[in-house]
Coordinates of C-alpha atoms in Angstrom, one line a residue:
M1 CA 137.0 -84.3 36.7
S2 CA 134.6 -82.9 39.3
I3 CA 133.3 -79.5 40.2
N4 CA 134.9 -79.8 43.6
L5 CA 138.2 -79.1 41.8
I6 CA 137.1 -75.5 41.0
P7 CA 138.8 -74.2 44.2
N8 CA 142.1 -75.2 42.6
L9 CA 141.3 -72.8 39.8
F10 CA 140.7 -70.0 42.3
K11 CA 144.0 -70.8 43.9
N12 CA 146.1 -71.2 40.7
S13 CA 144.5 -68.7 38.3
R14 CA 142.4 -66.2 40.2
I15 CA 143.0 -62.6 39.2
S16 CA 143.7 -60.5 42.3
I17 CA 141.4 -57.5 42.9
G18 CA 144.2 -55.0 42.4
K19 CA 145.3 -56.6 39.2
Q20 CA 141.8 -56.8 37.9
Q21 CA 141.3 -53.1 38.6
F22 CA 144.5 -52.5 36.7
Y23 CA 143.1 -54.5 33.7
N24 CA 139.9 -52.6 33.8
A25 CA 141.6 -49.2 33.9
T26 CA 144.2 -50.0 31.2
K27 CA 143.0 -49.6 27.7
N28 CA 146.0 -49.5 25.3
S29 CA 145.6 -49.3 21.6
S30 CA 148.5 -51.7 21.1
K31 CA 146.3 -54.5 22.5
R32 CA 144.4 -54.6 19.2
K33 CA 147.2 -56.9 18.0
N34 CA 146.2 -59.4 20.7
A35 CA 143.1 -61.5 21.2
S36 CA 141.1 -62.9 24.1
V37 CA 139.1 -66.1 24.4
A38 CA 136.6 -67.4 27.0
V39 CA 137.0 -70.9 28.4
I40 CA 133.5 -71.8 29.5
L41 CA 132.9 -74.6 32.0
R42 CA 129.5 -76.1 33.1
V43 CA 128.2 -79.0 35.1
D44 CA 127.6 -82.1 32.9
S45 CA 124.1 -81.8 31.5
K46 CA 123.3 -85.3 32.8
Y47 CA 123.6 -83.9 36.3
N48 CA 121.3 -80.9 35.9
D49 CA 118.9 -82.3 38.5
I50 CA 121.2 -81.1 41.3
F51 CA 120.2 -77.5 40.5
D52 CA 116.6 -78.2 41.3
D53 CA 116.8 -77.4 45.1
C54 CA 119.9 -75.2 45.1
S55 CA 120.0 -72.4 42.6
F56 CA 122.8 -69.9 42.8
K57 CA 122.4 -67.2 45.4
C58 CA 125.1 -64.6 45.7
I59 CA 126.3 -63.9 49.2
C60 CA 129.1 -61.5 48.3
N61 CA 126.7 -58.8 46.9
S62 CA 128.7 -58.6 43.7
K63 CA 127.0 -56.7 40.9
R64 CA 129.4 -58.1 38.3
N65 CA 130.3 -61.6 37.1
E66 CA 133.3 -61.6 39.5
H67 CA 132.0 -63.4 42.6
K68 CA 134.3 -63.9 45.5
E69 CA 135.9 -67.3 46.1
K70 CA 133.8 -67.9 49.3
C71 CA 130.6 -67.2 47.4
I72 CA 131.4 -69.8 44.7
N73 CA 132.7 -72.4 47.1
T74 CA 129.5 -72.2 49.1
F75 CA 127.5 -72.8 46.0
I76 CA 129.6 -75.7 45.0
Q77 CA 129.3 -77.3 48.4
S78 CA 125.5 -76.9 48.2
L79 CA 125.5 -78.7 44.8
I80 CA 127.7 -81.6 46.2
S81 CA 125.4 -81.9 49.3
N82 CA 122.3 -82.0 47.1
H83 CA 124.0 -84.6 44.9
K84 CA 124.7 -86.8 47.9
D85 CA 121.1 -86.6 49.0
Q86 CA 119.9 -87.6 45.6
R87 CA 122.3 -90.5 45.5
N88 CA 121.2 -91.7 48.9
N89 CA 117.6 -91.5 47.8
N90 CA 118.4 -93.4 44.6
N91 CA 120.2 -96.1 46.6
N92 CA 117.3 -96.5 48.9
N93 CA 114.9 -96.9 46.0
N94 CA 117.3 -99.4 44.4
N95 CA 117.4 -101.4 47.6
N96 CA 113.6 -101.5 47.7
N97 CA 113.4 -102.6 44.1
N98 CA 116.0 -105.2 44.8
N99 CA 113.9 -106.8 47.5
N100 CA 110.9 -106.8 45.2
N101 CA 112.4 -107.9 41.9
N102 CA 116.1 -109.0 41.5
N103 CA 115.8 -109.1 37.7
N104 CA 114.7 -105.5 37.4
N105 CA 117.5 -104.5 39.8
N106 CA 120.1 -106.2 37.5
N107 CA 118.8 -104.3 34.5
N108 CA 118.9 -101.0 36.4
N109 CA 122.5 -101.6 37.5
N110 CA 123.6 -102.3 33.9
D111 CA 122.0 -99.0 32.8
S112 CA 123.6 -97.1 35.6
N113 CA 127.0 -98.5 34.7
N114 CA 126.6 -97.5 31.1
N115 CA 125.7 -94.0 32.1
N116 CA 128.6 -93.5 34.5
N117 CA 131.8 -94.5 32.7
S118 CA 134.1 -92.4 34.8
L119 CA 136.4 -94.0 37.4
L120 CA 135.2 -91.5 39.9
S121 CA 131.5 -92.1 39.3
K122 CA 131.1 -93.9 42.7
N123 CA 132.3 -90.8 44.6
D124 CA 129.6 -88.7 46.2
N125 CA 131.6 -85.6 45.5
Y126 CA 131.9 -86.3 41.8
I127 CA 130.0 -83.9 39.6
P128 CA 131.6 -83.8 36.1
L129 CA 132.5 -80.7 34.2
E130 CA 132.1 -80.0 30.5
L131 CA 134.0 -77.6 28.3
L132 CA 132.6 -75.7 25.3
Y133 CA 134.4 -76.0 22.0
L134 CA 133.5 -74.3 18.7
K135 CA 134.2 -75.2 15.0
R136 CA 135.1 -72.2 12.8
F137 CA 134.0 -71.8 9.3
S138 CA 136.5 -72.6 6.5
R139 CA 136.2 -72.5 2.8
N140 CA 138.1 -75.8 2.8
G141 CA 135.2 -77.5 4.5
N142 CA 136.5 -79.6 7.3
N143 CA 139.7 -77.7 7.9
G144 CA 138.2 -75.0 10.1
E145 CA 139.9 -74.7 13.5
V146 CA 138.5 -76.0 16.8
C147 CA 138.5 -73.0 19.1
F148 CA 137.1 -71.2 22.1
P149 CA 134.8 -68.2 21.8
G150 CA 136.9 -65.1 21.3
G151 CA 138.6 -62.7 18.9
K152 CA 140.8 -59.7 18.6
I153 CA 140.8 -56.9 21.1
E154 CA 139.4 -53.6 19.9
L155 CA 140.5 -50.1 20.6
N156 CA 139.8 -48.9 24.2
E157 CA 138.8 -52.4 25.3
T158 CA 140.4 -54.6 28.0
E159 CA 141.3 -58.3 27.5
Q160 CA 138.3 -59.4 29.6
E161 CA 135.9 -57.1 27.9
A162 CA 137.0 -58.5 24.5
A163 CA 136.5 -62.1 25.6
E164 CA 133.0 -61.3 26.9
R165 CA 132.0 -59.3 23.8
E166 CA 133.3 -61.9 21.3
T167 CA 131.4 -64.6 23.2
L168 CA 128.2 -62.7 23.0
E169 CA 128.7 -62.0 19.3
E170 CA 129.8 -65.6 18.3
V171 CA 127.5 -67.8 20.5
S172 CA 125.0 -65.4 22.0
I173 CA 126.1 -66.2 25.6
D174 CA 126.2 -63.2 27.9
L175 CA 129.1 -63.8 30.3
K176 CA 128.4 -60.5 32.1
S177 CA 125.2 -62.0 33.6
S178 CA 126.3 -62.4 37.3
N179 CA 123.4 -64.9 38.0
N180 CA 124.4 -67.2 35.1
F181 CA 128.2 -67.0 35.0
T182 CA 131.2 -66.1 37.1
L183 CA 134.8 -65.3 36.2
I184 CA 137.1 -67.8 37.8
G185 CA 140.5 -66.6 36.7
Q186 CA 143.0 -66.3 33.8
L187 CA 145.4 -68.8 32.3
D188 CA 148.8 -68.1 30.9
D189 CA 149.0 -66.0 27.8
K190 CA 149.7 -67.9 24.6
F191 CA 151.0 -67.0 21.1
T192 CA 149.8 -68.3 17.7
Y193 CA 152.1 -69.2 14.9
D194 CA 151.3 -65.8 13.5
Q195 CA 152.6 -64.2 16.7
I196 CA 149.2 -63.0 18.0
G197 CA 149.1 -62.9 21.8
V198 CA 146.0 -64.7 23.2
H199 CA 144.6 -64.1 26.7
S200 CA 142.4 -66.8 28.2
F201 CA 139.7 -66.2 30.8
I202 CA 137.9 -69.0 32.7
Y203 CA 134.1 -68.8 33.3
L204 CA 131.9 -71.2 35.2
Q205 CA 128.2 -71.5 34.5
L206 CA 126.0 -71.1 37.6
C207 CA 122.6 -71.8 36.2
K208 CA 120.9 -75.1 35.4
E209 CA 120.2 -74.5 31.7
T210 CA 122.8 -73.1 29.3
P211 CA 121.5 -70.1 27.5
K212 CA 120.5 -70.9 23.9
I213 CA 123.6 -70.9 21.7
I214 CA 123.2 -69.1 18.4
L215 CA 126.2 -69.4 16.2
S216 CA 127.5 -66.4 14.3
P217 CA 126.9 -67.0 10.6
N218 CA 130.0 -67.1 8.3
E219 CA 132.2 -67.5 11.4
L220 CA 131.1 -70.8 13.1
V221 CA 129.6 -74.0 11.8
D222 CA 129.1 -76.1 14.9
Y223 CA 129.8 -76.5 18.6
G224 CA 129.9 -79.1 21.3
W225 CA 130.4 -79.7 25.0
V226 CA 133.1 -82.2 26.0
N227 CA 133.5 -83.9 29.4
L228 CA 136.9 -83.0 30.8
D229 CA 137.4 -86.6 32.0
Y230 CA 137.6 -87.6 28.3
I231 CA 140.6 -85.4 27.8
L232 CA 142.1 -86.2 31.2
N233 CA 141.9 -89.9 30.5
S234 CA 143.4 -89.7 27.0
R235 CA 146.6 -91.5 26.3
E236 CA 149.4 -91.0 23.8
N237 CA 149.4 -93.2 20.7
K238 CA 153.1 -94.2 20.5
N239 CA 152.9 -95.3 16.8
S240 CA 151.0 -92.3 15.5
K241 CA 154.1 -90.2 14.7
R242 CA 155.5 -92.8 12.4
S243 CA 152.4 -93.6 10.5
D244 CA 150.6 -90.3 10.6
N245 CA 151.3 -89.1 7.1
N246 CA 149.7 -92.2 5.6
N247 CA 146.7 -91.9 7.9
N248 CA 146.3 -88.2 7.1
N249 CA 146.2 -88.9 3.3
N250 CA 143.4 -91.5 3.9
N251 CA 141.5 -89.2 6.2
N252 CA 141.6 -86.3 3.8
N253 CA 139.8 -88.5 1.2
N254 CA 137.2 -89.7 3.6
N255 CA 136.6 -86.9 6.1
N256 CA 132.9 -87.1 6.2
N257 CA 132.8 -90.9 6.4
N258 CA 135.3 -91.0 9.2
N259 CA 133.8 -88.4 11.5
N260 CA 133.4 -89.8 15.0
N261 CA 133.3 -93.4 13.6
N262 CA 137.0 -94.3 14.0
N263 CA 136.9 -95.6 17.6
D264 CA 140.6 -96.5 17.4
D265 CA 141.6 -92.8 17.2
M266 CA 139.2 -91.6 19.8
N267 CA 140.6 -90.8 23.2
K268 CA 144.1 -91.2 21.9
I269 CA 146.6 -88.4 21.4
Q270 CA 147.8 -88.6 17.8
F271 CA 150.6 -86.7 16.1
T272 CA 150.8 -85.0 12.7
T273 CA 153.0 -82.5 10.9
V274 CA 152.4 -78.7 11.3
S275 CA 152.3 -78.3 7.5
E276 CA 149.5 -80.9 7.3
I277 CA 147.2 -79.5 9.9
T278 CA 147.9 -75.7 10.0
I279 CA 145.9 -73.1 8.1
S280 CA 148.3 -70.3 9.1
K281 CA 148.9 -68.0 6.1
S282 CA 152.4 -67.0 7.1
L283 CA 153.5 -70.7 7.3
K284 CA 151.8 -71.7 4.1
S285 CA 153.2 -68.8 2.1
N286 CA 156.8 -69.2 3.3
Y287 CA 158.6 -72.0 1.4
L288 CA 161.4 -72.4 3.9
L289 CA 159.0 -72.5 6.9
R290 CA 156.7 -74.9 5.0
K291 CA 159.6 -77.3 4.5
I292 CA 160.6 -77.1 8.1
C293 CA 157.0 -77.7 9.2
D294 CA 157.1 -80.9 7.2
H295 CA 159.4 -82.3 9.9
L296 CA 157.7 -80.6 12.8
Y297 CA 155.1 -82.7 14.7
V298 CA 152.3 -81.5 17.0
P299 CA 149.8 -83.5 19.1
Y300 CA 146.1 -83.5 18.5
L301 CA 143.0 -85.2 19.9
M302 CA 139.8 -86.1 18.3
L303 CA 136.9 -84.8 20.3
P304 CA 133.7 -87.0 20.8
I305 CA 131.3 -84.4 19.4
V306 CA 128.5 -85.7 17.2
S307 CA 128.7 -83.5 14.2
N308 CA 129.0 -83.4 10.4
Y309 CA 132.4 -81.8 11.0
Q310 CA 135.6 -83.1 12.4
F311 CA 136.6 -81.7 15.8
R312 CA 140.4 -82.1 15.9
L313 CA 141.8 -80.4 18.9
W314 CA 145.3 -79.2 18.5
G315 CA 147.6 -76.1 18.6
L316 CA 146.7 -73.1 20.7
T317 CA 143.3 -74.5 21.8
L318 CA 144.9 -77.8 22.9
D319 CA 147.6 -75.8 24.8
I320 CA 144.9 -73.8 26.6
T321 CA 143.1 -77.0 27.5
S322 CA 146.3 -78.6 28.8
D323 CA 146.9 -75.5 30.9
L324 CA 143.4 -75.7 32.3
L325 CA 143.9 -79.4 33.3
K326 CA 147.2 -78.5 35.0
R327 CA 145.4 -75.8 37.1
L328 CA 142.7 -78.2 38.0
T329 CA 144.5 -81.4 38.7
G330 CA 148.2 -80.5 38.7
S331 CA 149.0 -82.5 35.6
S332 CA 148.0 -83.0 32.0
P333 CA 148.3 -86.1 29.6
I334 CA 148.9 -83.8 26.7
P335 CA 152.6 -83.7 25.6
S336 CA 154.1 -80.4 24.6
A337 CA 155.4 -79.8 21.0
R338 CA 158.8 -79.2 22.5
A339 CA 158.9 -82.8 24.0
V340 CA 158.5 -84.4 20.5
N341 CA 160.5 -82.1 18.3
N342 CA 163.9 -80.6 17.7
S343 CA 164.2 -77.4 19.7
F344 CA 166.0 -75.6 16.9
L345 CA 163.2 -76.3 14.4
L346 CA 160.6 -75.4 16.9
Y347 CA 162.3 -72.1 17.6
I348 CA 162.4 -71.2 13.9
T349 CA 158.7 -71.8 13.3
R350 CA 157.7 -69.8 16.4
N351 CA 160.2 -66.9 15.7
P352 CA 160.6 -66.8 11.9
Y353 CA 161.6 -63.2 11.6
K354 CA 163.9 -63.2 14.5
S355 CA 165.5 -66.4 13.2
L356 CA 166.0 -64.9 9.8
F357 CA 167.6 -61.9 11.3
I358 CA 170.0 -64.0 13.4
F359 CA 170.8 -66.2 10.4
S360 CA 171.4 -63.1 8.2
T361 CA 173.6 -61.3 10.7
T362 CA 175.6 -64.5 11.4
F363 CA 176.1 -65.1 7.7
L364 CA 177.2 -61.6 7.0
S365 CA 179.6 -61.7 10.0
V366 CA 181.2 -64.9 8.7
L367 CA 181.4 -63.5 5.2
I368 CA 183.1 -60.3 6.4
S369 CA 185.5 -62.1 8.6
T370 CA 186.4 -64.4 5.7
L371 CA 187.0 -61.5 3.4
L372 CA 189.2 -59.7 5.9
Y373 CA 191.2 -62.8 6.5
L374 CA 191.8 -63.3 2.8
K375 CA 193.1 -59.8 2.5

């Protein structure tokens, strides 16, 4: 997935100026029940050399991190042009080396093939993108959620302000810096199993070096950047739903030993039950919901992040990632929970109180009708 797809994000998720002004002017105390996250994209660190001769220069005179589409597209085209020039120079050097020494050229070709695994690596326009993921702290060790930087919206704070503030607090990245980052747009709002509304904002890194990431203690334990091609090229494991319970029991006993070592599960979309993977307090404490979740499956994907912790992407963060892929490419390989579950069970878990109310009123109506009929 290349940076030349960023214009698709502008088209499919850009916040209009009028709407953005409305967001900045609206500061409702009820938003404290919601949360905001920052979805941060950057050029793959292996391609940082393309920034050497074309650093970002704002042409829209924006004093904030909300550069105009033309400004960002011009910068992207300059990166692609510089990348083409570098590739041409490398090809010329390789041809010269080939004339001098065929054996050395074969070795160089093998190394280059290992470094460019993507199907699009031969495309001059291809500059891969990476996405930042975090691992939250958990008292249960490896059970902390994989997430994006973000948190709850405070009083008198907009959704965007919350995403930028939480990112600064959690990973020490200042998204307000207009020379280092720009706001691309906003994804669809999502809801957690605890019915917390989550707003997702997309940011693109404009500088060569990512600011030093300092994790917030007692909140986060690790982080990693993942090439979006890894997720885009993932495929569903058809047999995982049937055998997942046995696999999960084995994984729970050997979490540390299996981290990033099980190549069979990498780049494959697996399935597990909600009760097995969730840390939601409301679902864990409700006996009826817990039993229903024993038969409710959700997809997850193991991320290729070298860490002492297991990066298992699922739930809300996976939904946001899937939405991002759809905005970029028009499709996503990640199946929805609705596609692999009973719609009735899924509705109960996502609307437990409403479902209980409907069930209670229906039961009382039937009971009253029966008593009236008997009389």
